[in-house]
Amino acid sequence: MANIMRWGGADITEPFRRFLEGDMASWLRVEEYRDAAAMVVKAEVPGVDPDKDVDIESAGNDLRIQVRHEERSEHKDKEGFRTEFRYGTFSRTVTMPGPVRESDIRATYDDGILEVRIPMPEQTPGTASRKIPVSRGTGTVGQGTGSTGSTGGTAAPAA
């Protein structure tokens, strides 16, 4: 399994990577979609205090969401006292749609739903995709100016 991870590295999507590594328990499940103006990431995280339990960081084109959850219950009756607790840290890293200023990212928490809105970067003429033509010829890449690859020098006779 480790060989697969070394071979695939960053090409493997995070959910699949976590599955292969057996790390699904600490994985924060999210809904991710794009609307006209923003990429939206939503996570259902009821019972947390967003001021204390939620950390959102951006690094390059990655957005990391980390949520700490602690739940405790106590039961008292005639036969005794019992407490139960569950706790853990859940995280998820999503790739943002391009370079985004951190100050433009908005996060809200309402009724147990954490929503992060990342504005879609504006397309400038230099960032639009375009098709690169492929020329045919016997020349080497980077030499000459014509499509045949001629360098303007003397050609060696063909064998």
mmCIF file with all atom_site columns, C-alpha atoms in Angstrom:
data_model
loop_
_atom_site.group_PDB
_atom_site.id
_atom_site.type_symbol
_atom_site.label_atom_id
_atom_site.label_alt_id
_atom_site.label_comp_id
_atom_site.label_asym_id
_atom_site.label_entity_id
_atom_site.label_seq_id
_atom_site.pdbx_PDB_ins_code
_atom_site.Cartn_x
_atom_site.Cartn_y
_atom_site.Cartn_z
_atom_site.occupancy
_atom_site.B_iso_or_equiv
_atom_site.pdbx_formal_charge
_atom_site.auth_seq_id
_atom_site.auth_comp_id
_atom_site.auth_asym_id
_atom_site.auth_atom_id
_atom_site.pdbx_PDB_model_num
ATOM 1   C CA . MET A 1 1   ? 0.000   0.000  0.000   1.00 0.00 ? 1   MET A CA 1
ATOM 2   C CA . ALA A 1 2   ? 2.867   2.374  0.785   1.00 0.00 ? 2   ALA A CA 1
ATOM 3   C CA . ASN A 1 3   ? 4.207   1.854  -2.728  1.00 0.00 ? 3   ASN A CA 1
ATOM 4   C CA . ILE A 1 4   ? 0.913   3.034  -4.186  1.00 0.00 ? 4   ILE A CA 1
ATOM 5   C CA . MET A 1 5   ? 1.079   6.198  -2.101  1.00 0.00 ? 5   MET A CA 1
ATOM 6   C CA . ARG A 1 6   ? 4.687   6.869  -3.113  1.00 0.00 ? 6   ARG A CA 1
ATOM 7   C CA . TRP A 1 7   ? 3.869   6.270  -6.763  1.00 0.00 ? 7   TRP A CA 1
ATOM 8   C CA . GLY A 1 8   ? 0.660   8.316  -6.857  1.00 0.00 ? 8   GLY A CA 1
ATOM 9   C CA . GLY A 1 9   ? 1.617   11.018 -4.402  1.00 0.00 ? 9   GLY A CA 1
ATOM 10  C CA . ALA A 1 10  ? -0.309  14.219 -4.975  1.00 0.00 ? 10  ALA A CA 1
ATOM 11  C CA . ASP A 1 11  ? -2.235  12.789 -7.935  1.00 0.00 ? 11  ASP A CA 1
ATOM 12  C CA . ILE A 1 12  ? -4.534  10.855 -5.581  1.00 0.00 ? 12  ILE A CA 1
ATOM 13  C CA . THR A 1 13  ? -7.557  12.832 -4.375  1.00 0.00 ? 13  THR A CA 1
ATOM 14  C CA . GLU A 1 14  ? -7.797  13.382 -0.639  1.00 0.00 ? 14  GLU A CA 1
ATOM 15  C CA . PRO A 1 15  ? -10.802 11.107 0.061   1.00 0.00 ? 15  PRO A CA 1
ATOM 16  C CA . PHE A 1 16  ? -9.160  8.205  -1.798  1.00 0.00 ? 16  PHE A CA 1
ATOM 17  C CA . ARG A 1 17  ? -5.792  8.871  -0.130  1.00 0.00 ? 17  ARG A CA 1
ATOM 18  C CA . ARG A 1 18  ? -7.425  8.856  3.315   1.00 0.00 ? 18  ARG A CA 1
ATOM 19  C CA . PHE A 1 19  ? -9.205  5.605  2.469   1.00 0.00 ? 19  PHE A CA 1
ATOM 20  C CA . LEU A 1 20  ? -5.933  3.942  1.436   1.00 0.00 ? 20  LEU A CA 1
ATOM 21  C CA . GLU A 1 21  ? -4.180  5.184  4.564   1.00 0.00 ? 21  GLU A CA 1
ATOM 22  C CA . GLY A 1 22  ? -7.049  4.106  6.834   1.00 0.00 ? 22  GLY A CA 1
ATOM 23  C CA . ASP A 1 23  ? -7.588  7.686  7.991   1.00 0.00 ? 23  ASP A CA 1
ATOM 24  C CA . MET A 1 24  ? -11.356 7.975  7.409   1.00 0.00 ? 24  MET A CA 1
ATOM 25  C CA . ALA A 1 25  ? -12.193 8.531  11.100  1.00 0.00 ? 25  ALA A CA 1
ATOM 26  C CA . SER A 1 26  ? -10.567 11.977 11.164  1.00 0.00 ? 26  SER A CA 1
ATOM 27  C CA . TRP A 1 27  ? -11.941 13.044 7.788   1.00 0.00 ? 27  TRP A CA 1
ATOM 28  C CA . LEU A 1 28  ? -14.418 15.926 7.783   1.00 0.00 ? 28  LEU A CA 1
ATOM 29  C CA . ARG A 1 29  ? -17.136 15.212 5.233   1.00 0.00 ? 29  ARG A CA 1
ATOM 30  C CA . VAL A 1 30  ? -18.016 18.246 3.155   1.00 0.00 ? 30  VAL A CA 1
ATOM 31  C CA . GLU A 1 31  ? -20.302 19.300 0.342   1.00 0.00 ? 31  GLU A CA 1
ATOM 32  C CA . GLU A 1 32  ? -18.386 21.268 -2.273  1.00 0.00 ? 32  GLU A CA 1
ATOM 33  C CA . TYR A 1 33  ? -19.902 23.076 -5.243  1.00 0.00 ? 33  TYR A CA 1
ATOM 34  C CA . ARG A 1 34  ? -19.470 26.189 -7.337  1.00 0.00 ? 34  ARG A CA 1
ATOM 35  C CA . ASP A 1 35  ? -22.055 28.837 -7.984  1.00 0.00 ? 35  ASP A CA 1
ATOM 36  C CA . ALA A 1 36  ? -21.660 31.804 -10.322 1.00 0.00 ? 36  ALA A CA 1
ATOM 37  C CA . ALA A 1 37  ? -19.468 33.876 -8.034  1.00 0.00 ? 37  ALA A CA 1
ATOM 38  C CA . ALA A 1 38  ? -17.914 31.493 -5.499  1.00 0.00 ? 38  ALA A CA 1
ATOM 39  C CA . MET A 1 39  ? -16.780 28.033 -4.580  1.00 0.00 ? 39  MET A CA 1
ATOM 40  C CA . VAL A 1 40  ? -18.876 26.906 -1.605  1.00 0.00 ? 40  VAL A CA 1
ATOM 41  C CA . VAL A 1 41  ? -17.740 24.349 0.970   1.00 0.00 ? 41  VAL A CA 1
ATOM 42  C CA . LYS A 1 42  ? -20.293 23.192 3.574   1.00 0.00 ? 42  LYS A CA 1
ATOM 43  C CA . ALA A 1 43  ? -19.789 20.864 6.519   1.00 0.00 ? 43  ALA A CA 1
ATOM 44  C CA . GLU A 1 44  ? -22.329 19.620 9.015   1.00 0.00 ? 44  GLU A CA 1
ATOM 45  C CA . VAL A 1 45  ? -20.708 20.124 12.434  1.00 0.00 ? 45  VAL A CA 1
ATOM 46  C CA . PRO A 1 46  ? -23.446 20.446 15.072  1.00 0.00 ? 46  PRO A CA 1
ATOM 47  C CA . GLY A 1 47  ? -22.645 21.240 18.679  1.00 0.00 ? 47  GLY A CA 1
ATOM 48  C CA . VAL A 1 48  ? -19.387 23.105 18.172  1.00 0.00 ? 48  VAL A CA 1
ATOM 49  C CA . ASP A 1 49  ? -18.452 26.629 19.151  1.00 0.00 ? 49  ASP A CA 1
ATOM 50  C CA . PRO A 1 50  ? -17.068 28.201 15.964  1.00 0.00 ? 50  PRO A CA 1
ATOM 51  C CA . ASP A 1 51  ? -15.002 30.692 17.978  1.00 0.00 ? 51  ASP A CA 1
ATOM 52  C CA . LYS A 1 52  ? -13.121 27.948 19.848  1.00 0.00 ? 52  LYS A CA 1
ATOM 53  C CA . ASP A 1 53  ? -13.536 24.735 17.864  1.00 0.00 ? 53  ASP A CA 1
ATOM 54  C CA . VAL A 1 54  ? -13.121 25.742 14.197  1.00 0.00 ? 54  VAL A CA 1
ATOM 55  C CA . ASP A 1 55  ? -9.858  26.681 12.458  1.00 0.00 ? 55  ASP A CA 1
ATOM 56  C CA . ILE A 1 56  ? -9.777  27.665 8.797   1.00 0.00 ? 56  ILE A CA 1
ATOM 57  C CA . GLU A 1 57  ? -6.434  28.375 7.131   1.00 0.00 ? 57  GLU A CA 1
ATOM 58  C CA . SER A 1 58  ? -5.322  29.035 3.580   1.00 0.00 ? 58  SER A CA 1
ATOM 59  C CA . ALA A 1 59  ? -1.915  28.028 2.258   1.00 0.00 ? 59  ALA A CA 1
ATOM 60  C CA . GLY A 1 60  ? -1.212  28.544 -1.426  1.00 0.00 ? 60  GLY A CA 1
ATOM 61  C CA . ASN A 1 61  ? -4.211  27.124 -3.284  1.00 0.00 ? 61  ASN A CA 1
ATOM 62  C CA . ASP A 1 62  ? -5.273  24.908 -0.367  1.00 0.00 ? 62  ASP A CA 1
ATOM 63  C CA . LEU A 1 63  ? -7.920  25.663 2.226   1.00 0.00 ? 63  LEU A CA 1
ATOM 64  C CA . ARG A 1 64  ? -7.700  23.599 5.430   1.00 0.00 ? 64  ARG A CA 1
ATOM 65  C CA . ILE A 1 65  ? -10.718 23.272 7.700   1.00 0.00 ? 65  ILE A CA 1
ATOM 66  C CA . GLN A 1 66  ? -10.204 21.737 11.135  1.00 0.00 ? 66  GLN A CA 1
ATOM 67  C CA . VAL A 1 67  ? -13.005 21.149 13.647  1.00 0.00 ? 67  VAL A CA 1
ATOM 68  C CA . ARG A 1 68  ? -12.625 19.929 17.220  1.00 0.00 ? 68  ARG A CA 1
ATOM 69  C CA . HIS A 1 69  ? -15.680 18.251 18.722  1.00 0.00 ? 69  HIS A CA 1
ATOM 70  C CA . GLU A 1 70  ? -16.293 17.202 22.306  1.00 0.00 ? 70  GLU A CA 1
ATOM 71  C CA . GLU A 1 71  ? -19.521 15.744 23.580  1.00 0.00 ? 71  GLU A CA 1
ATOM 72  C CA . ARG A 1 72  ? -20.172 14.694 27.168  1.00 0.00 ? 72  ARG A CA 1
ATOM 73  C CA . SER A 1 73  ? -23.282 13.285 28.816  1.00 0.00 ? 73  SER A CA 1
ATOM 74  C CA . GLU A 1 74  ? -23.956 12.356 32.425  1.00 0.00 ? 74  GLU A CA 1
ATOM 75  C CA . HIS A 1 75  ? -26.618 9.979  33.705  1.00 0.00 ? 75  HIS A CA 1
ATOM 76  C CA . LYS A 1 76  ? -27.596 9.835  37.374  1.00 0.00 ? 76  LYS A CA 1
ATOM 77  C CA . ASP A 1 77  ? -30.180 7.456  38.768  1.00 0.00 ? 77  ASP A CA 1
ATOM 78  C CA . LYS A 1 78  ? -30.820 5.315  41.861  1.00 0.00 ? 78  LYS A CA 1
ATOM 79  C CA . GLU A 1 79  ? -28.340 2.697  40.740  1.00 0.00 ? 79  GLU A CA 1
ATOM 80  C CA . GLY A 1 80  ? -25.396 4.953  40.156  1.00 0.00 ? 80  GLY A CA 1
ATOM 81  C CA . PHE A 1 81  ? -23.705 7.536  38.053  1.00 0.00 ? 81  PHE A CA 1
ATOM 82  C CA . ARG A 1 82  ? -22.521 7.110  34.489  1.00 0.00 ? 82  ARG A CA 1
ATOM 83  C CA . THR A 1 83  ? -20.734 9.506  32.126  1.00 0.00 ? 83  THR A CA 1
ATOM 84  C CA . GLU A 1 84  ? -20.050 9.144  28.433  1.00 0.00 ? 84  GLU A CA 1
ATOM 85  C CA . PHE A 1 85  ? -17.920 11.296 26.215  1.00 0.00 ? 85  PHE A CA 1
ATOM 86  C CA . ARG A 1 86  ? -16.815 11.425 22.613  1.00 0.00 ? 86  ARG A CA 1
ATOM 87  C CA . TYR A 1 87  ? -14.212 13.733 21.228  1.00 0.00 ? 87  TYR A CA 1
ATOM 88  C CA . GLY A 1 88  ? -12.013 14.136 18.207  1.00 0.00 ? 88  GLY A CA 1
ATOM 89  C CA . THR A 1 89  ? -10.501 16.433 15.626  1.00 0.00 ? 89  THR A CA 1
ATOM 90  C CA . PHE A 1 90  ? -11.742 16.319 12.072  1.00 0.00 ? 90  PHE A CA 1
ATOM 91  C CA . SER A 1 91  ? -10.066 18.041 9.138   1.00 0.00 ? 91  SER A CA 1
ATOM 92  C CA . ARG A 1 92  ? -10.333 18.461 5.422   1.00 0.00 ? 92  ARG A CA 1
ATOM 93  C CA . THR A 1 93  ? -8.199  20.200 2.823   1.00 0.00 ? 93  THR A CA 1
ATOM 94  C CA . VAL A 1 94  ? -9.834  21.420 -0.376  1.00 0.00 ? 94  VAL A CA 1
ATOM 95  C CA . THR A 1 95  ? -8.177  22.982 -3.388  1.00 0.00 ? 95  THR A CA 1
ATOM 96  C CA . MET A 1 96  ? -9.304  26.537 -4.037  1.00 0.00 ? 96  MET A CA 1
ATOM 97  C CA . PRO A 1 97  ? -10.235 27.595 -7.583  1.00 0.00 ? 97  PRO A CA 1
ATOM 98  C CA . GLY A 1 98  ? -7.088  29.704 -8.011  1.00 0.00 ? 98  GLY A CA 1
ATOM 99  C CA . PRO A 1 99  ? -5.198  32.471 -6.271  1.00 0.00 ? 99  PRO A CA 1
ATOM 100 C CA . VAL A 1 100 ? -7.539  34.126 -3.783  1.00 0.00 ? 100 VAL A CA 1
ATOM 101 C CA . ARG A 1 101 ? -6.854  36.840 -1.215  1.00 0.00 ? 101 ARG A CA 1
ATOM 102 C CA . GLU A 1 102 ? -7.422  35.444 2.265   1.00 0.00 ? 102 GLU A CA 1
ATOM 103 C CA . SER A 1 103 ? -9.423  38.544 3.194   1.00 0.00 ? 103 SER A CA 1
ATOM 104 C CA . ASP A 1 104 ? -11.995 37.658 0.491   1.00 0.00 ? 104 ASP A CA 1
ATOM 105 C CA . ILE A 1 105 ? -12.803 34.225 1.975   1.00 0.00 ? 105 ILE A CA 1
ATOM 106 C CA . ARG A 1 106 ? -15.969 34.248 4.119   1.00 0.00 ? 106 ARG A CA 1
ATOM 107 C CA . ALA A 1 107 ? -17.029 31.644 6.686   1.00 0.00 ? 107 ALA A CA 1
ATOM 108 C CA . THR A 1 108 ? -20.349 31.429 8.533   1.00 0.00 ? 108 THR A CA 1
ATOM 109 C CA . TYR A 1 109 ? -21.786 29.001 11.063  1.00 0.00 ? 109 TYR A CA 1
ATOM 110 C CA . ASP A 1 110 ? -25.565 28.672 11.343  1.00 0.00 ? 110 ASP A CA 1
ATOM 111 C CA . ASP A 1 111 ? -27.662 25.853 12.867  1.00 0.00 ? 111 ASP A CA 1
ATOM 112 C CA . GLY A 1 112 ? -24.760 23.387 12.883  1.00 0.00 ? 112 GLY A CA 1
ATOM 113 C CA . ILE A 1 113 ? -23.706 24.084 9.287   1.00 0.00 ? 113 ILE A CA 1
ATOM 114 C CA . LEU A 1 114 ? -20.291 25.590 8.574   1.00 0.00 ? 114 LEU A CA 1
ATOM 115 C CA . GLU A 1 115 ? -20.209 27.342 5.199   1.00 0.00 ? 115 GLU A CA 1
ATOM 116 C CA . VAL A 1 116 ? -17.056 28.713 3.586   1.00 0.00 ? 116 VAL A CA 1
ATOM 117 C CA . ARG A 1 117 ? -17.361 30.887 0.452   1.00 0.00 ? 117 ARG A CA 1
ATOM 118 C CA . ILE A 1 118 ? -14.288 31.350 -1.706  1.00 0.00 ? 118 ILE A CA 1
ATOM 119 C CA . PRO A 1 119 ? -14.666 33.891 -4.524  1.00 0.00 ? 119 PRO A CA 1
ATOM 120 C CA . MET A 1 120 ? -13.944 32.598 -8.010  1.00 0.00 ? 120 MET A CA 1
ATOM 121 C CA . PRO A 1 121 ? -10.874 34.388 -9.397  1.00 0.00 ? 121 PRO A CA 1
ATOM 122 C CA . GLU A 1 122 ? -11.483 36.691 -12.300 1.00 0.00 ? 122 GLU A CA 1
ATOM 123 C CA . GLN A 1 123 ? -10.282 35.328 -15.624 1.00 0.00 ? 123 GLN A CA 1
ATOM 124 C CA . THR A 1 124 ? -7.754  37.639 -17.206 1.00 0.00 ? 124 THR A CA 1
ATOM 125 C CA . PRO A 1 125 ? -6.929  37.274 -20.906 1.00 0.00 ? 125 PRO A CA 1
ATOM 126 C CA . GLY A 1 126 ? -3.598  35.632 -20.032 1.00 0.00 ? 126 GLY A CA 1
ATOM 127 C CA . THR A 1 127 ? -5.193  32.968 -17.827 1.00 0.00 ? 127 THR A CA 1
ATOM 128 C CA . ALA A 1 128 ? -7.882  31.768 -20.233 1.00 0.00 ? 128 ALA A CA 1
ATOM 129 C CA . SER A 1 129 ? -7.218  28.362 -21.696 1.00 0.00 ? 129 SER A CA 1
ATOM 130 C CA . ARG A 1 130 ? -6.159  28.116 -25.287 1.00 0.00 ? 130 ARG A CA 1
ATOM 131 C CA . LYS A 1 131 ? -5.254  25.294 -27.607 1.00 0.00 ? 131 LYS A CA 1
ATOM 132 C CA . ILE A 1 132 ? -1.574  24.864 -28.427 1.00 0.00 ? 132 ILE A CA 1
ATOM 133 C CA . PRO A 1 133 ? -1.009  23.828 -32.062 1.00 0.00 ? 133 PRO A CA 1
ATOM 134 C CA . VAL A 1 134 ? 1.166   20.804 -32.778 1.00 0.00 ? 134 VAL A CA 1
ATOM 135 C CA . SER A 1 135 ? 3.328   20.999 -35.894 1.00 0.00 ? 135 SER A CA 1
ATOM 136 C CA . ARG A 1 136 ? 4.588   18.046 -37.909 1.00 0.00 ? 136 ARG A CA 1
ATOM 137 C CA . GLY A 1 137 ? 8.188   17.721 -38.867 1.00 0.00 ? 137 GLY A CA 1
ATOM 138 C CA . THR A 1 138 ? 11.469  15.982 -38.254 1.00 0.00 ? 138 THR A CA 1
ATOM 139 C CA . GLY A 1 139 ? 13.179  18.825 -36.414 1.00 0.00 ? 139 GLY A CA 1
ATOM 140 C CA . THR A 1 140 ? 14.019  18.943 -32.750 1.00 0.00 ? 140 THR A CA 1
ATOM 141 C CA . VAL A 1 141 ? 11.854  20.894 -30.367 1.00 0.00 ? 141 VAL A CA 1
ATOM 142 C CA . GLY A 1 142 ? 13.157  24.395 -29.799 1.00 0.00 ? 142 GLY A CA 1
ATOM 143 C CA . GLN A 1 143 ? 15.259  24.630 -32.971 1.00 0.00 ? 143 GLN A CA 1
ATOM 144 C CA . GLY A 1 144 ? 14.439  26.678 -36.026 1.00 0.00 ? 144 GLY A CA 1
ATOM 145 C CA . THR A 1 145 ? 11.409  28.769 -36.780 1.00 0.00 ? 145 THR A CA 1
ATOM 146 C CA . GLY A 1 146 ? 9.612   26.705 -39.390 1.00 0.00 ? 146 GLY A CA 1
ATOM 147 C CA . SER A 1 147 ? 7.343   23.720 -38.945 1.00 0.00 ? 147 SER A CA 1
ATOM 148 C CA . THR A 1 148 ? 9.890   21.360 -40.520 1.00 0.00 ? 148 THR A CA 1
ATOM 149 C CA . GLY A 1 149 ? 12.510  22.002 -37.884 1.00 0.00 ? 149 GLY A CA 1
ATOM 150 C CA . SER A 1 150 ? 15.112  23.353 -40.300 1.00 0.00 ? 150 SER A CA 1
ATOM 151 C CA . THR A 1 151 ? 17.827  25.404 -38.664 1.00 0.00 ? 151 THR A CA 1
ATOM 152 C CA . GLY A 1 152 ? 19.115  27.153 -41.724 1.00 0.00 ? 152 GLY A CA 1
ATOM 153 C CA . GLY A 1 153 ? 22.403  25.220 -41.523 1.00 0.00 ? 153 GLY A CA 1
ATOM 154 C CA . THR A 1 154 ? 23.787  22.396 -43.595 1.00 0.00 ? 154 THR A CA 1
ATOM 155 C CA . ALA A 1 155 ? 21.845  19.165 -43.246 1.00 0.00 ? 155 ALA A CA 1
ATOM 156 C CA . ALA A 1 156 ? 23.631  15.860 -42.905 1.00 0.00 ? 156 ALA A CA 1
ATOM 157 C CA . PRO A 1 157 ? 22.985  13.367 -45.713 1.00 0.00 ? 157 PRO A CA 1
ATOM 158 C CA . ALA A 1 158 ? 20.372  10.721 -44.977 1.00 0.00 ? 158 ALA A CA 1
ATOM 159 C CA . ALA A 1 159 ? 21.663  7.230  -44.405 1.00 0.00 ? 159 ALA A CA 1
#
